[in-house]
Amino acid sequence: MPDVNGAVGKDSDEEKSIQNATDDTETILSHSGSYPTPSDLSSIAREFPQAEVRLMSLDLARIVALRKKLNS
């Protein structure tokens, strides 16, 4: 994910790949002090022409809960 360093969703199964990317992103953001500004999808598609570019839905409540758990 260009906006979240370290979030990778590679897997041979497309559905698993998407879930892995989502889980990685939520975990990384729960450890972060701030959230990145999302990039424009068309600029990402131009930068990575061979990649499939799509929006990702994140569970912000899960991110906040993970962050609280880490800080307790």
CSV table of N, CA, C and O in Angstrom, one decimal:
chain,number,residue,atom,x,y,z
A,1,MET,N,0.8,-1.2,0.0
A,1,MET,CA,0.0,0.0,0.0
A,1,MET,C,0.9,1.2,0.0
A,1,MET,O,1.7,1.4,0.9
A,2,PRO,N,0.7,2.1,-0.9
A,2,PRO,CA,1.6,3.3,-1.0
A,2,PRO,C,1.5,4.2,0.2
A,2,PRO,O,2.4,4.9,0.6
A,3,ASP,N,0.3,4.3,0.8
A,3,ASP,CA,0.1,5.2,1.9
A,3,ASP,C,0.5,4.7,3.3
A,3,ASP,O,0.6,5.4,4.2
A,4,VAL,N,0.7,3.4,3.4
A,4,VAL,CA,1.0,2.7,4.6
A,4,VAL,C,2.2,1.8,4.4
A,4,VAL,O,2.0,0.7,3.9
A,5,ASN,N,3.4,2.3,4.8
A,5,ASN,CA,4.6,1.5,4.6
A,5,ASN,C,4.5,0.2,5.3
A,5,ASN,O,4.2,0.2,6.5
A,6,GLY,N,4.8,-0.9,4.7
A,6,GLY,CA,4.9,-2.2,5.3
A,6,GLY,C,3.6,-3.0,5.1
A,6,GLY,O,3.6,-4.2,5.4
A,7,ALA,N,2.5,-2.4,4.6
A,7,ALA,CA,1.3,-3.2,4.4
A,7,ALA,C,1.3,-3.9,3.1
A,7,ALA,O,1.4,-3.2,2.0
A,8,VAL,N,1.4,-5.2,3.1
A,8,VAL,CA,1.5,-6.0,1.9
A,8,VAL,C,0.4,-7.0,1.9
A,8,VAL,O,0.2,-7.7,3.0
A,9,GLY,N,-0.3,-7.2,0.8
A,9,GLY,CA,-1.4,-8.2,0.8
A,9,GLY,C,-1.2,-9.3,-0.1
A,9,GLY,O,-2.1,-9.8,-0.7
A,10,LYS,N,0.0,-9.7,-0.4
A,10,LYS,CA,0.3,-10.8,-1.4
A,10,LYS,C,-0.1,-12.2,-0.9
A,10,LYS,O,0.1,-12.6,0.2
A,11,ASP,N,-0.9,-12.8,-1.7
A,11,ASP,CA,-1.3,-14.2,-1.5
A,11,ASP,C,-1.7,-14.8,-2.9
A,11,ASP,O,-2.1,-14.0,-3.7
A,12,SER,N,-1.7,-16.0,-3.0
A,12,SER,CA,-2.1,-16.6,-4.3
A,12,SER,C,-3.6,-16.5,-4.5
A,12,SER,O,-4.1,-16.5,-5.6
A,13,ASP,N,-4.4,-16.4,-3.4
A,13,ASP,CA,-5.8,-16.3,-3.4
A,13,ASP,C,-6.2,-14.8,-3.3
A,13,ASP,O,-5.7,-14.1,-2.3
A,14,GLU,N,-6.9,-14.3,-4.2
A,14,GLU,CA,-7.3,-12.9,-4.3
A,14,GLU,C,-8.0,-12.4,-3.0
A,14,GLU,O,-7.6,-11.4,-2.4
A,15,GLU,N,-8.9,-13.2,-2.5
A,15,GLU,CA,-9.7,-12.8,-1.3
A,15,GLU,C,-8.8,-12.7,-0.1
A,15,GLU,O,-8.9,-11.8,0.7
A,16,LYS,N,-7.9,-13.7,0.0
A,16,LYS,CA,-6.9,-13.7,1.1
A,16,LYS,C,-6.0,-12.6,1.1
A,16,LYS,O,-5.6,-12.0,2.1
A,17,SER,N,-5.6,-12.2,-0.2
A,17,SER,CA,-4.7,-11.1,-0.4
A,17,SER,C,-5.3,-9.8,0.1
A,17,SER,O,-4.6,-9.0,0.8
A,18,ILE,N,-6.5,-9.6,-0.2
A,18,ILE,CA,-7.2,-8.4,0.2
A,18,ILE,C,-7.4,-8.4,1.7
A,18,ILE,O,-7.1,-7.4,2.4
A,19,GLN,N,-7.7,-9.5,2.3
A,19,GLN,CA,-7.8,-9.6,3.8
A,19,GLN,C,-6.5,-9.4,4.5
A,19,GLN,O,-6.4,-8.7,5.5
A,20,ASN,N,-5.4,-9.9,3.9
A,20,ASN,CA,-4.1,-9.7,4.5
A,20,ASN,C,-3.7,-8.2,4.4
A,20,ASN,O,-3.2,-7.7,5.4
A,21,ALA,N,-4.0,-7.6,3.3
A,21,ALA,CA,-3.7,-6.2,3.2
A,21,ALA,C,-4.4,-5.3,4.2
A,21,ALA,O,-3.9,-4.4,4.8
A,22,THR,N,-5.7,-5.7,4.4
A,22,THR,CA,-6.5,-5.0,5.3
A,22,THR,C,-6.0,-5.2,6.7
A,22,THR,O,-5.9,-4.2,7.5
A,23,ASP,N,-5.8,-6.4,7.1
A,23,ASP,CA,-5.2,-6.7,8.4
A,23,ASP,C,-3.9,-6.0,8.7
A,23,ASP,O,-3.7,-5.4,9.8
A,24,ASP,N,-3.0,-6.1,7.7
A,24,ASP,CA,-1.7,-5.4,7.9
A,24,ASP,C,-1.9,-3.9,8.1
A,24,ASP,O,-1.2,-3.3,8.9
A,25,THR,N,-2.7,-3.3,7.3
A,25,THR,CA,-2.9,-1.9,7.3
A,25,THR,C,-3.5,-1.5,8.7
A,25,THR,O,-3.0,-0.5,9.3
A,26,GLU,N,-4.5,-2.2,9.1
A,26,GLU,CA,-5.1,-1.9,10.4
A,26,GLU,C,-4.1,-2.0,11.6
A,26,GLU,O,-4.1,-1.2,12.5
A,27,THR,N,-3.3,-3.1,11.5
A,27,THR,CA,-2.3,-3.3,12.6
A,27,THR,C,-1.3,-2.2,12.6
A,27,THR,O,-0.9,-1.6,13.6
A,28,ILE,N,-0.8,-1.8,11.4
A,28,ILE,CA,0.2,-0.8,11.3
A,28,ILE,C,-0.3,0.6,11.8
A,28,ILE,O,0.3,1.3,12.5
A,29,LEU,N,-1.6,0.9,11.4
A,29,LEU,CA,-2.2,2.2,11.8
A,29,LEU,C,-2.4,2.2,13.3
A,29,LEU,O,-2.4,3.2,13.9
A,30,SER,N,-2.7,1.0,13.9
A,30,SER,CA,-2.9,1.0,15.3
A,30,SER,C,-1.6,1.3,16.1
A,30,SER,O,-1.7,1.8,17.2
A,31,HIS,N,-0.5,1.1,15.5
A,31,HIS,CA,0.8,1.4,16.1
A,31,HIS,C,1.3,2.8,15.8
A,31,HIS,O,2.3,3.3,16.3
A,32,SER,N,0.6,3.5,14.8
A,32,SER,CA,1.0,4.8,14.4
A,32,SER,C,0.4,5.9,15.2
A,32,SER,O,-0.7,5.7,15.7
A,33,GLY,N,1.1,7.0,15.2
A,33,GLY,CA,0.5,8.2,15.9
A,33,GLY,C,-0.4,9.0,15.1
A,33,GLY,O,-1.2,9.8,15.6
A,34,SER,N,-0.5,8.7,13.8
A,34,SER,CA,-1.3,9.5,12.9
A,34,SER,C,-1.8,8.7,11.7
A,34,SER,O,-1.2,7.6,11.5
A,35,TYR,N,-2.7,9.2,11.0
A,35,TYR,CA,-3.2,8.4,9.8
A,35,TYR,C,-2.8,9.2,8.6
A,35,TYR,O,-2.8,10.4,8.6
A,36,PRO,N,-2.3,8.5,7.5
A,36,PRO,CA,-1.9,9.2,6.3
A,36,PRO,C,-3.1,9.7,5.5
A,36,PRO,O,-4.2,9.3,5.6
A,37,THR,N,-2.8,10.7,4.7
A,37,THR,CA,-3.8,11.3,3.8
A,37,THR,C,-3.9,10.3,2.6
A,37,THR,O,-2.8,10.0,2.0
A,38,PRO,N,-5.0,9.8,2.3
A,38,PRO,CA,-5.1,8.8,1.2
A,38,PRO,C,-4.7,9.4,-0.1
A,38,PRO,O,-5.0,10.6,-0.4
A,39,SER,N,-4.0,8.7,-0.9
A,39,SER,CA,-3.5,9.1,-2.3
A,39,SER,C,-4.7,9.0,-3.2
A,39,SER,O,-5.7,8.2,-3.0
A,40,ASP,N,-4.6,9.7,-4.3
A,40,ASP,CA,-5.6,9.7,-5.4
A,40,ASP,C,-5.4,8.3,-6.1
A,40,ASP,O,-4.2,8.0,-6.5
A,41,LEU,N,-6.4,7.6,-6.3
A,41,LEU,CA,-6.3,6.3,-7.0
A,41,LEU,C,-5.8,6.3,-8.4
A,41,LEU,O,-5.0,5.5,-8.8
A,42,SER,N,-6.1,7.4,-9.1
A,42,SER,CA,-5.6,7.5,-10.5
A,42,SER,C,-4.1,7.7,-10.5
A,42,SER,O,-3.4,7.2,-11.4
A,43,SER,N,-3.6,8.5,-9.6
A,43,SER,CA,-2.2,8.7,-9.5
A,43,SER,C,-1.4,7.4,-9.1
A,43,SER,O,-0.3,7.1,-9.7
A,44,ILE,N,-2.0,6.6,-8.3
A,44,ILE,CA,-1.4,5.3,-7.9
A,44,ILE,C,-1.4,4.4,-9.1
A,44,ILE,O,-0.4,3.7,-9.4
A,45,ALA,N,-2.5,4.3,-9.8
A,45,ALA,CA,-2.6,3.5,-11.0
A,45,ALA,C,-1.6,3.9,-12.1
A,45,ALA,O,-1.0,3.0,-12.7
A,46,ARG,N,-1.3,5.2,-12.2
A,46,ARG,CA,-0.3,5.6,-13.2
A,46,ARG,C,1.1,5.2,-12.7
A,46,ARG,O,2.0,4.8,-13.4
A,47,GLU,N,1.3,5.3,-11.4
A,47,GLU,CA,2.6,5.0,-10.8
A,47,GLU,C,2.9,3.5,-10.8
A,47,GLU,O,4.0,3.0,-11.0
A,48,PHE,N,1.8,2.6,-10.7
A,48,PHE,CA,2.0,1.2,-10.7
A,48,PHE,C,1.1,0.6,-11.8
A,48,PHE,O,0.0,0.0,-11.5
A,49,PRO,N,1.4,0.8,-13.1
A,49,PRO,CA,0.6,0.4,-14.2
A,49,PRO,C,0.2,-1.1,-14.2
A,49,PRO,O,-0.8,-1.5,-14.8
A,50,GLN,N,1.1,-2.0,-13.7
A,50,GLN,CA,0.9,-3.4,-13.7
A,50,GLN,C,0.0,-3.9,-12.5
A,50,GLN,O,-0.4,-5.1,-12.5
A,51,ALA,N,-0.2,-3.0,-11.6
A,51,ALA,CA,-0.9,-3.5,-10.4
A,51,ALA,C,-2.4,-3.2,-10.5
A,51,ALA,O,-2.9,-2.4,-11.2
A,52,GLU,N,-3.2,-4.0,-9.8
A,52,GLU,CA,-4.6,-3.8,-9.6
A,52,GLU,C,-4.8,-2.8,-8.5
A,52,GLU,O,-4.4,-3.1,-7.4
A,53,VAL,N,-5.4,-1.7,-8.8
A,53,VAL,CA,-5.6,-0.6,-7.8
A,53,VAL,C,-7.1,-0.6,-7.4
A,53,VAL,O,-8.0,-0.5,-8.3
A,54,ARG,N,-7.4,-0.6,-6.1
A,54,ARG,CA,-8.7,-0.6,-5.6
A,54,ARG,C,-8.8,0.1,-4.3
A,54,ARG,O,-7.8,0.1,-3.5
A,55,LEU,N,-10.0,0.6,-3.9
A,55,LEU,CA,-10.2,1.1,-2.6
A,55,LEU,C,-10.1,0.0,-1.5
A,55,LEU,O,-10.5,-1.1,-1.8
A,56,MET,N,-9.7,0.4,-0.3
A,56,MET,CA,-9.7,-0.5,0.8
A,56,MET,C,-10.6,0.0,1.9
A,56,MET,O,-10.5,1.2,2.2
A,57,SER,N,-11.4,-0.8,2.5
A,57,SER,CA,-12.3,-0.5,3.6
A,57,SER,C,-11.6,-0.9,4.9
A,57,SER,O,-11.3,-2.1,5.0
A,58,LEU,N,-11.4,0.0,5.8
A,58,LEU,CA,-10.8,-0.3,7.1
A,58,LEU,C,-11.8,-0.2,8.2
A,58,LEU,O,-12.7,0.7,8.1
A,59,ASP,N,-11.6,-0.9,9.3
A,59,ASP,CA,-12.4,-0.8,10.4
A,59,ASP,C,-11.7,0.1,11.4
A,59,ASP,O,-10.9,-0.4,12.2
A,60,LEU,N,-12.2,1.4,11.5
A,60,LEU,CA,-11.5,2.3,12.3
A,60,LEU,C,-11.7,2.0,13.8
A,60,LEU,O,-10.9,2.2,14.6
A,61,ALA,N,-12.9,1.4,14.1
A,61,ALA,CA,-13.1,1.0,15.5
A,61,ALA,C,-12.1,-0.1,15.9
A,61,ALA,O,-11.6,-0.1,17.1
A,62,ARG,N,-11.8,-1.0,15.0
A,62,ARG,CA,-10.8,-2.0,15.3
A,62,ARG,C,-9.4,-1.4,15.5
A,62,ARG,O,-8.6,-1.8,16.4
A,63,ILE,N,-9.1,-0.4,14.7
A,63,ILE,CA,-7.8,0.3,14.8
A,63,ILE,C,-7.7,1.0,16.2
A,63,ILE,O,-6.7,0.9,16.9
A,64,VAL,N,-8.7,1.7,16.6
A,64,VAL,CA,-8.7,2.4,17.8
A,64,VAL,C,-8.6,1.4,19.0
A,64,VAL,O,-7.9,1.6,20.0
A,65,ALA,N,-9.4,0.3,18.9
A,65,ALA,CA,-9.3,-0.7,20.0
A,65,ALA,C,-7.9,-1.3,20.1
A,65,ALA,O,-7.4,-1.5,21.2
A,66,LEU,N,-7.3,-1.6,19.0
A,66,LEU,CA,-5.9,-2.2,19.0
A,66,LEU,C,-5.0,-1.1,19.6
A,66,LEU,O,-4.1,-1.5,20.4
A,67,ARG,N,-5.2,0.1,19.3
A,67,ARG,CA,-4.3,1.2,19.8
A,67,ARG,C,-4.5,1.3,21.3
A,67,ARG,O,-3.5,1.4,22.0
A,68,LYS,N,-5.7,1.2,21.8
A,68,LYS,CA,-6.0,1.3,23.2
A,68,LYS,C,-5.4,0.1,23.9
A,68,LYS,O,-4.8,0.3,25.0
A,69,LYS,N,-5.5,-1.1,23.3
A,69,LYS,CA,-4.9,-2.3,23.9
A,69,LYS,C,-3.4,-2.1,24.1
A,69,LYS,O,-2.8,-2.5,25.1
A,70,LEU,N,-2.7,-1.6,23.0
A,70,LEU,CA,-1.3,-1.4,23.1
A,70,LEU,C,-0.9,-0.4,24.1
A,70,LEU,O,0.2,-0.5,24.7
A,71,ASN,N,-1.7,0.6,24.4
A,71,ASN,CA,-1.3,1.7,25.3
A,71,ASN,C,-1.7,1.4,26.7
A,71,ASN,O,-1.5,2.2,27.6
A,72,SER,N,-2.4,0.2,27.0
A,72,SER,CA,-2.8,0.0,28.4
A,72,SER,C,-1.8,-0.9,29.1
A,72,SER,O,-0.9,-1.4,28.7
